[in-house]
Short mmCIF file of C-alpha atoms in Angstrom, two decimals:
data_model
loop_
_atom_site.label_atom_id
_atom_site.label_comp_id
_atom_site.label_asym_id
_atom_site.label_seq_id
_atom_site.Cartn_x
_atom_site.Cartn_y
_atom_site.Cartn_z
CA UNK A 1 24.15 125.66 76.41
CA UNK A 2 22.68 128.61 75.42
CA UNK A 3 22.98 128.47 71.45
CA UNK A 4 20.64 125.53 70.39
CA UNK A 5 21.96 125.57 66.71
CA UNK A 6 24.21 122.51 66.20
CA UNK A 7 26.22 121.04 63.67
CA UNK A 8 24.81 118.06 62.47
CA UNK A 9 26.00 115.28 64.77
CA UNK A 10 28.49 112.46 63.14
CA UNK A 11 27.99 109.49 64.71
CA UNK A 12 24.45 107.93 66.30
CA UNK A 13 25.60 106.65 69.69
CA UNK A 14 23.24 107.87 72.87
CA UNK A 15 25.46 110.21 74.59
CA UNK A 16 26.31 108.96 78.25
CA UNK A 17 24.79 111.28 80.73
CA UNK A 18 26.47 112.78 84.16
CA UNK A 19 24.77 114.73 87.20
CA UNK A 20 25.96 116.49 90.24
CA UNK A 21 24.51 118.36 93.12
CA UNK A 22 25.89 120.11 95.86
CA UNK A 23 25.09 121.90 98.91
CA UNK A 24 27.47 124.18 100.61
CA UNK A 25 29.00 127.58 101.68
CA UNK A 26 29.76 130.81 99.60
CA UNK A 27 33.02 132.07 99.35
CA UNK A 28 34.77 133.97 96.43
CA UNK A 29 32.72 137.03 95.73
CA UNK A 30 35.07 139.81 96.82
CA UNK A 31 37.81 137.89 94.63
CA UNK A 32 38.76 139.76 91.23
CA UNK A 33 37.50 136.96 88.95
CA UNK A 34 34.49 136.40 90.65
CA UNK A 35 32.61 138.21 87.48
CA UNK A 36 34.37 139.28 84.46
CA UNK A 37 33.12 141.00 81.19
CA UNK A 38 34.65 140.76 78.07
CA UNK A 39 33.75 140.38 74.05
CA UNK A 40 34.56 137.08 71.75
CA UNK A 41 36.64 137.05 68.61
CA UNK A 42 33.51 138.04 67.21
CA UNK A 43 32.48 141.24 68.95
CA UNK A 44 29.85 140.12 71.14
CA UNK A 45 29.53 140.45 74.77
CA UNK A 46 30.26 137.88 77.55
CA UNK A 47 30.09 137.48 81.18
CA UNK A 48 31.90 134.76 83.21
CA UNK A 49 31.38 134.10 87.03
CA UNK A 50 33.58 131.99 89.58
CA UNK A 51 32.89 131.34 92.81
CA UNK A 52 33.70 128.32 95.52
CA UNK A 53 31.55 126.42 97.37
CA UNK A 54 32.70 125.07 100.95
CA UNK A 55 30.88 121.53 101.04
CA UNK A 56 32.40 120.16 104.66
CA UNK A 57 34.56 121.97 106.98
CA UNK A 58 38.03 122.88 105.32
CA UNK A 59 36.62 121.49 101.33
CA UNK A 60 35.99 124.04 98.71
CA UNK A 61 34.80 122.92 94.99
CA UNK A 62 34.54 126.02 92.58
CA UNK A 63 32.10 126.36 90.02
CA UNK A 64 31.57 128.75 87.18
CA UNK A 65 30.04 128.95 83.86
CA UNK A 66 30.03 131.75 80.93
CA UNK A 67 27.43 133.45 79.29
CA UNK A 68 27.13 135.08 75.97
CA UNK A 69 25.00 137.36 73.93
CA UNK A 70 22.88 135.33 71.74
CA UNK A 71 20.84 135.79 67.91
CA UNK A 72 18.25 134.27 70.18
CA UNK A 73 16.81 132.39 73.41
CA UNK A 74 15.10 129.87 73.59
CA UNK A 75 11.48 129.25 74.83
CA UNK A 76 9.91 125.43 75.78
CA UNK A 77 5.94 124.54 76.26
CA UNK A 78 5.25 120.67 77.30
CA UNK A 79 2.53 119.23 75.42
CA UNK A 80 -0.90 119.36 76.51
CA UNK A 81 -1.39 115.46 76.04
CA UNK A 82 1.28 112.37 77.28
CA UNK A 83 3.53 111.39 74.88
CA UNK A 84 3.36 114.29 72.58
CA UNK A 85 6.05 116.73 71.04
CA UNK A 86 6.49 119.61 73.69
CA UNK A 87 6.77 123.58 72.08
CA UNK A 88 9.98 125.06 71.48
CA UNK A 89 9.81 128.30 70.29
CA UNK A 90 13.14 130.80 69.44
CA UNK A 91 12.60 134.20 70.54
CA UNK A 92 14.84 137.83 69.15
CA UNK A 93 17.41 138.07 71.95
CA UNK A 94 16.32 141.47 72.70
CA UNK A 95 12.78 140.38 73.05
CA UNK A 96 13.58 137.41 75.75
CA UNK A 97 12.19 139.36 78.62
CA UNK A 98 9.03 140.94 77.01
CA UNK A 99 8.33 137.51 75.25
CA UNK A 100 8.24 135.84 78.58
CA UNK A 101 6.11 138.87 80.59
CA UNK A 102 3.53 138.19 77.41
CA UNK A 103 0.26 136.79 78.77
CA UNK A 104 -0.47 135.48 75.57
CA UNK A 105 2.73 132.99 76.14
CA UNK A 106 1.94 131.66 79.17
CA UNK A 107 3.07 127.70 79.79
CA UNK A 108 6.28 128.95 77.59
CA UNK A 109 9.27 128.78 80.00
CA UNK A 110 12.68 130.10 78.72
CA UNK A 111 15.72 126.87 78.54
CA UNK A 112 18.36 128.75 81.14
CA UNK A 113 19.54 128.40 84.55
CA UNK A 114 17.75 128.54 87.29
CA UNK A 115 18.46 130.41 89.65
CA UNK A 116 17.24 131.72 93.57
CA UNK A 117 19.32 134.24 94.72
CA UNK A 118 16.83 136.15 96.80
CA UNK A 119 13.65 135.92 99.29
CA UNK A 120 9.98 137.20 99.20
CA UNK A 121 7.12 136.37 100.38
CA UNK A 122 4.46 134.56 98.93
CA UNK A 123 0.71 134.34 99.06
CA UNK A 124 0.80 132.88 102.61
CA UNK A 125 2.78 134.60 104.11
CA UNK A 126 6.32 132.56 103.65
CA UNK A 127 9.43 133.59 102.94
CA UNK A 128 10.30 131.53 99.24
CA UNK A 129 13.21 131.65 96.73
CA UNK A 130 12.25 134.22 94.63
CA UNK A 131 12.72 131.91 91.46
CA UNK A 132 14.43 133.10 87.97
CA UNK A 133 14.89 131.16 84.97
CA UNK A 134 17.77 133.30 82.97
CA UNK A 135 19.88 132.88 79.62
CA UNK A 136 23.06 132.05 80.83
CA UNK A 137 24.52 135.74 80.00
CA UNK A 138 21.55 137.34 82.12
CA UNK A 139 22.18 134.28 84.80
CA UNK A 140 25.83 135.67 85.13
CA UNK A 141 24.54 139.23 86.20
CA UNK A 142 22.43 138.10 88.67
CA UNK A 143 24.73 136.04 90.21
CA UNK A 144 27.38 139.32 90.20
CA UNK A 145 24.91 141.23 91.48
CA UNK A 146 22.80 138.94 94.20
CA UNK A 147 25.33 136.17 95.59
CA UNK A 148 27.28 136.66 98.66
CA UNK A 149 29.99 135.41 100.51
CA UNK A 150 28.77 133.43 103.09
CA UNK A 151 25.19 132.55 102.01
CA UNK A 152 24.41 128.55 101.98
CA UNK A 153 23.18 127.63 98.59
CA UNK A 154 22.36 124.15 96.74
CA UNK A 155 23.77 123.97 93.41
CA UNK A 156 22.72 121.16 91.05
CA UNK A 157 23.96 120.71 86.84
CA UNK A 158 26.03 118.22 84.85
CA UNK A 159 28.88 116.88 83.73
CA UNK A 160 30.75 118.18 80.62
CA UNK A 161 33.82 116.69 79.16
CA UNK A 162 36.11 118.30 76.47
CA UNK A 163 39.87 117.78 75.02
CA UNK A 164 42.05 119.72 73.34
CA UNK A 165 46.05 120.02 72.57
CA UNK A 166 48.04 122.78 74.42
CA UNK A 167 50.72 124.53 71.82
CA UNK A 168 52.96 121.65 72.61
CA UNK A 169 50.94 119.38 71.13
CA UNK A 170 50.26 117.69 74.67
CA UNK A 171 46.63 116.57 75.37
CA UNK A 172 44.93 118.18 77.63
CA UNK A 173 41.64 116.71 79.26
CA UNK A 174 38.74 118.53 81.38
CA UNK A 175 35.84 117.62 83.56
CA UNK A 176 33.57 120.34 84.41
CA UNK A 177 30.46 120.56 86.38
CA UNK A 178 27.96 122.92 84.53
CA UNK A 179 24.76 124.19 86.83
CA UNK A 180 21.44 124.26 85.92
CA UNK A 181 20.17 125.82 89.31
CA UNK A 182 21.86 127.65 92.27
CA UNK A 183 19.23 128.59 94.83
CA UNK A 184 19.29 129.57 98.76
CA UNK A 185 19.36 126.56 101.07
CA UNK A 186 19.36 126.42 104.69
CA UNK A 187 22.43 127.06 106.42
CA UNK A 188 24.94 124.61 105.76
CA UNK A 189 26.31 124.24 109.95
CA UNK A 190 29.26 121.20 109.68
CA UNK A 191 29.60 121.47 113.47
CA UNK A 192 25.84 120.32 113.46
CA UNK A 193 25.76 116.43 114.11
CA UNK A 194 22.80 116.33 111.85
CA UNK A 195 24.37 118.06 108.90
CA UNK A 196 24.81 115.86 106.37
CA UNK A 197 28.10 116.31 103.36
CA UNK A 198 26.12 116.56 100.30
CA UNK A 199 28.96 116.67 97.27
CA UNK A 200 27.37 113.78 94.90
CA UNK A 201 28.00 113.02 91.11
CA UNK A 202 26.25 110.10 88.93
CA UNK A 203 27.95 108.85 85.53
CA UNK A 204 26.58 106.88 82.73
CA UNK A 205 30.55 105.62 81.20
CA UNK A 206 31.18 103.42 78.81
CA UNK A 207 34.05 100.96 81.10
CA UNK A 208 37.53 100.27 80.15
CA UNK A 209 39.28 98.71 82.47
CA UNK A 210 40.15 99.44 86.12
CA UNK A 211 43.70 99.48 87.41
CA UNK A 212 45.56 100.00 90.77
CA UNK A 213 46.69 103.79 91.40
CA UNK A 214 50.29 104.07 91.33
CA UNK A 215 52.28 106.93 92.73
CA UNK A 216 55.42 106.43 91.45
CA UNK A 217 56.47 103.08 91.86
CA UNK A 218 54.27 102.85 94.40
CA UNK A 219 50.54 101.30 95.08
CA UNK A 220 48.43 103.93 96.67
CA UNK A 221 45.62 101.30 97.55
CA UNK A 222 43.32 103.16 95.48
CA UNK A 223 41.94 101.61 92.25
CA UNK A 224 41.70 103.81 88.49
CA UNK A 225 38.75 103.58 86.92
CA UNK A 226 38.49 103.94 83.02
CA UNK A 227 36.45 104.26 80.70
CA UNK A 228 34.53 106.54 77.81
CA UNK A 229 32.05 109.30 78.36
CA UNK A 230 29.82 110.33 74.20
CA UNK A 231 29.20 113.44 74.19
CA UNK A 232 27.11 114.89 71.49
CA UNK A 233 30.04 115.52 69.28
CA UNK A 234 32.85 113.98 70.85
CA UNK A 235 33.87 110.90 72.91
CA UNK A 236 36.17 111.34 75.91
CA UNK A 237 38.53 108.71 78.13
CA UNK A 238 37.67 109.50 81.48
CA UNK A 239 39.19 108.54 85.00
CA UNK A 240 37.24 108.03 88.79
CA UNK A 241 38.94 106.46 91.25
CA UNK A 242 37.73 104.05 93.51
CA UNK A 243 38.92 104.36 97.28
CA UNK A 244 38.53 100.86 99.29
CA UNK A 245 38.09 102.59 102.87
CA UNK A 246 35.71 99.68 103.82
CA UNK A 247 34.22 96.16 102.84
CA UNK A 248 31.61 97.67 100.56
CA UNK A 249 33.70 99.70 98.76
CA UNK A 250 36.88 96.37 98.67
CA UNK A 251 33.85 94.38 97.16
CA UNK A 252 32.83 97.31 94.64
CA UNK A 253 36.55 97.14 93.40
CA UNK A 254 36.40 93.23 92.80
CA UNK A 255 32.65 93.69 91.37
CA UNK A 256 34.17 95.57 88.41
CA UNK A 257 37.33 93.58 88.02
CA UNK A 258 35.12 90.04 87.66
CA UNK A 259 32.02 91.19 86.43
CA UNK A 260 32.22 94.47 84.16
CA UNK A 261 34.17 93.70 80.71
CA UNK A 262 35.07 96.59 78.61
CA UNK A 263 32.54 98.29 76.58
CA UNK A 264 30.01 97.43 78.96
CA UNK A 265 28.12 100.75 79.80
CA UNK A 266 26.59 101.42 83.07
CA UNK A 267 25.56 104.16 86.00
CA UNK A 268 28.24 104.89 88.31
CA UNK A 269 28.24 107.27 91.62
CA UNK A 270 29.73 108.83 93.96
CA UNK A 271 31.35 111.93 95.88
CA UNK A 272 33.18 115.07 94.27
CA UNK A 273 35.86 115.78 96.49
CA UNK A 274 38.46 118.54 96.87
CA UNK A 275 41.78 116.22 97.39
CA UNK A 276 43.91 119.01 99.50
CA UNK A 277 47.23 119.06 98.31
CA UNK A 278 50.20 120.01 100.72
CA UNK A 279 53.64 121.36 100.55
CA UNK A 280 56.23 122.41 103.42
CA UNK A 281 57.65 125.43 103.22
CA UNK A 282 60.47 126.17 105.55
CA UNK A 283 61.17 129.60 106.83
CA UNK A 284 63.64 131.39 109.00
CA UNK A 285 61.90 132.97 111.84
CA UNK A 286 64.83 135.46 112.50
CA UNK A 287 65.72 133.90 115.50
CA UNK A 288 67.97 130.83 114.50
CA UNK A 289 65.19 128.12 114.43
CA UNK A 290 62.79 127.07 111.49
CA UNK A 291 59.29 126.92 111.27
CA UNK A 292 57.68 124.46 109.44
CA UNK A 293 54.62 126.29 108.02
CA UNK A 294 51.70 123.72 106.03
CA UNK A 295 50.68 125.61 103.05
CA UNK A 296 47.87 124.42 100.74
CA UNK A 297 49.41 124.25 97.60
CA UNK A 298 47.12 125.44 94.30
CA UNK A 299 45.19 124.75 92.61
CA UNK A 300 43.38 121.92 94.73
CA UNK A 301 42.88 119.03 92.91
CA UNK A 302 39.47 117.51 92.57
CA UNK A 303 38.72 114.10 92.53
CA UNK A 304 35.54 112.14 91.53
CA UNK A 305 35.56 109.03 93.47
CA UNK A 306 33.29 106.34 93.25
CA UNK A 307 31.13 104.46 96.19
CA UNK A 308 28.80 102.16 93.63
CA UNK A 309 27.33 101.51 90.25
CA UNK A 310 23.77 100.16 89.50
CA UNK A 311 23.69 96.97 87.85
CA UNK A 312 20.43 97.86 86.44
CA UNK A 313 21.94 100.48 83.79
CA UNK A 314 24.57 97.53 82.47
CA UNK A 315 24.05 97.79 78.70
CA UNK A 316 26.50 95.28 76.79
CA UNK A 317 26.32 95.80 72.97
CA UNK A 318 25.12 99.12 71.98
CA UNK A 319 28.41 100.88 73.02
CA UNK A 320 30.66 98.05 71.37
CA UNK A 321 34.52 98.14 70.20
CA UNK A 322 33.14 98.60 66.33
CA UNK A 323 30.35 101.08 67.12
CA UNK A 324 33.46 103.32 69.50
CA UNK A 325 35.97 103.09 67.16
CA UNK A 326 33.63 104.11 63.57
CA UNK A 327 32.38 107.17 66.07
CA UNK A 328 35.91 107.87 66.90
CA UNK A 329 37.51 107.56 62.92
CA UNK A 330 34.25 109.95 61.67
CA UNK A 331 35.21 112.32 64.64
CA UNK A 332 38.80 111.95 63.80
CA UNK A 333 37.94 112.52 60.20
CA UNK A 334 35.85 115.64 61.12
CA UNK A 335 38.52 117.07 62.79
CA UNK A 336 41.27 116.70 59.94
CA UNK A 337 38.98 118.36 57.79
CA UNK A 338 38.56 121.46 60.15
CA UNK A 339 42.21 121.95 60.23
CA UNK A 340 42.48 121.90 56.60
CA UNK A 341 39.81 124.05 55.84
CA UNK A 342 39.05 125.40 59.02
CA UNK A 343 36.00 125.90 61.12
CA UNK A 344 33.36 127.92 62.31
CA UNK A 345 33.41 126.64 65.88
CA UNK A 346 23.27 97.56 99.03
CA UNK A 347 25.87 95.13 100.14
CA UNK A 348 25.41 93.50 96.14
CA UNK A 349 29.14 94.47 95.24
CA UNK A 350 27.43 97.91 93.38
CA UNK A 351 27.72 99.93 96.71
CA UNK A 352 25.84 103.07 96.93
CA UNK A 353 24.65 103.92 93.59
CA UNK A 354 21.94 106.59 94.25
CA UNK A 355 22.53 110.44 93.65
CA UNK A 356 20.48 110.95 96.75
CA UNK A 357 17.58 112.83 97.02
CA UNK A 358 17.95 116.81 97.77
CA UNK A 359 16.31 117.91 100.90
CA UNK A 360 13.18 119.33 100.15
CA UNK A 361 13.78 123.06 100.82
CA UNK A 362 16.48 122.81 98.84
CA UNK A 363 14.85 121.39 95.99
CA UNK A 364 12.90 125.12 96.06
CA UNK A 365 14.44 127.41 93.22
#
């Protein structure tokens, strides 16, 4: 988030954190909505990007993030001695680059994306990232301008959740994955027996309950996790399912139905997957027969499923039923004022509950 001015917060409860990295293909770029440019309600000028990323033969996730023009950026030093305040120092947006190319400023390192995009070569003779930290506006035009369709890139950020009501009054929930890097990896090859799918997301959630997934009348064999996700300003129900393909995972599922009560918060993990949804369309061919032709039907859905949860992060009282519902009345509260007035805007039972560590090259920004 570029603009670091927030309202005062309403409630006091740690907000539950979420991760994700992922390592894949470019596609997109050539597409009309790959970069856009546009102004605000408010005259000022913004930049979106959208791109996919194929993860494993066949999967795309897409990712995308806007950027607009700021009072200011934002600057951050880290303190000189442990356990002291770091620097954080606002900067006149139109002096962001010259405040940065400032000898004078040096340990000051702008609060932005980061983002490699292109190679050079350093001191010895490598070829490197050549690394950018960018506002979010400026990230957008370098990503317009330097990202390609079929360059492998590893892409790590978090989660954001948000809710609104559509003009029917109907709820509408989202889940987005918001980077903080995008830099060149090497080349994701899926026909490569050594490639590994890398597609992981952690969640700190506040658990409600877990349920069997029912499509229809029907069990899926699939489980529904719920539970709660504090933001800074709101709090969110949120949904991962749980997929028993194996013992682990059929022991995960009974771990959180004996062991986890609601309001419990704890780490979960897993995989982001692109869940390809199919239709059959039946055409005449011209010649008296039909041909059944599999078309992937859009948008594809995607799906956060969970493999494990650490039992380590369990934390029983601080995110209780009281403490949840006062944050949810004050938020409620908040809200009915804003329409009145109006606003300015192992095999344990926990599975696999590491994020996994990035491969070092593609740690490099």
């Amino acid at each position: 988030m570029e603009n670091n001015t927030k309202k005062q917060r309403l409630f006091n409860l740690p907000e539950t954190k979420g991760n994700f990295q992922i390592k894949g293909i470019v596609k997109g770029t050539k597409k009309d909505n790959f970069y856009t440019e546009k102004q605000t309600r408010t005259g000022k000028d913004m930049r979106v990007v959208n791109f996919g990323l194929e993860y494993d033969e066949g999967r795309d996730l897409y990712l995308g993030f806007t950027g607009i023009e700021q009072e200011r950026a934002y600057f951050y030093k880290k303190p000189e001695t442990k356990g002291a305040k770091g620097t954080t120092q606002p900067v006149s947006w139109a002096n962001r680059f010259k405040f940065a190319e400032d000898p004078k400023n040096e340990g000051f390192r702008l609060i932005g994306k980061n983002l490699g995009l292109t190679k050079v070569t350093n001191e010895k003779g490598e070829l490197v990232n050549d690394k950018k930290t960018l506002t979010d506006y400026d990230a957008c035009g370098e990503i317009h301008s330097k990202l390609t369709d079929g360059e492998s890139v590893f892409v790590k950020g978090t989660l954001s959740y948000r809710s609104n009501r559509d003009d029917k009054g109907n709820l509408r929930r989202y889940k987005s994955m918001d980077p903080s890097q995008i830099s060149l990896c090497a080349p994701c090859k899926f026909d490569d027996e050594k490639f590994k799918v890398q597609n992981n997301f952690n969640q700190v959630i506040v658990f409600m309950g877990i349920e069997k997934e029912m499509d229809g009348d029907k069990e899926t064999g699939r489980y529904v996790v719920s539970g709660k996700v504090v933001t800074y300003s709101t709090i969110e129900d949120v949904e991962f399912i749980l997929d028993p393909v194996n013992e682990s995972q059929k022991k995960l599922a009974m771990t959180f139905r004996k062991k986890v009560k609601p309001y419990w918060a704890l780490k979960v993990s897993g995989n982001i997957v692109a869940s390809v949804q199919t239709e059959e369309v039946v055409e005449d061919d011209g010649w008296g027969d039909e041909d059944e032709i599999e078309k992937v039907a859009a948008p594809v859905k995607r799906e956060y499923i969970i493999t494990g949860a650490d039992p380590k992060t369990i934390e029983k009282d601080v995110y209780s039923k009281e403490a949840i519902e006062e944050a949810m009345q004050k938020i409620r509260n908040a809200n009915k004022a804003e329409e009145n007035y109006g606003s300015d805007s192992d095999d344990s039972g926990w599975g696999d509950s590491n994020l996994g560590d990035a491969d070092e090259e593609d740690e490099e920004w």
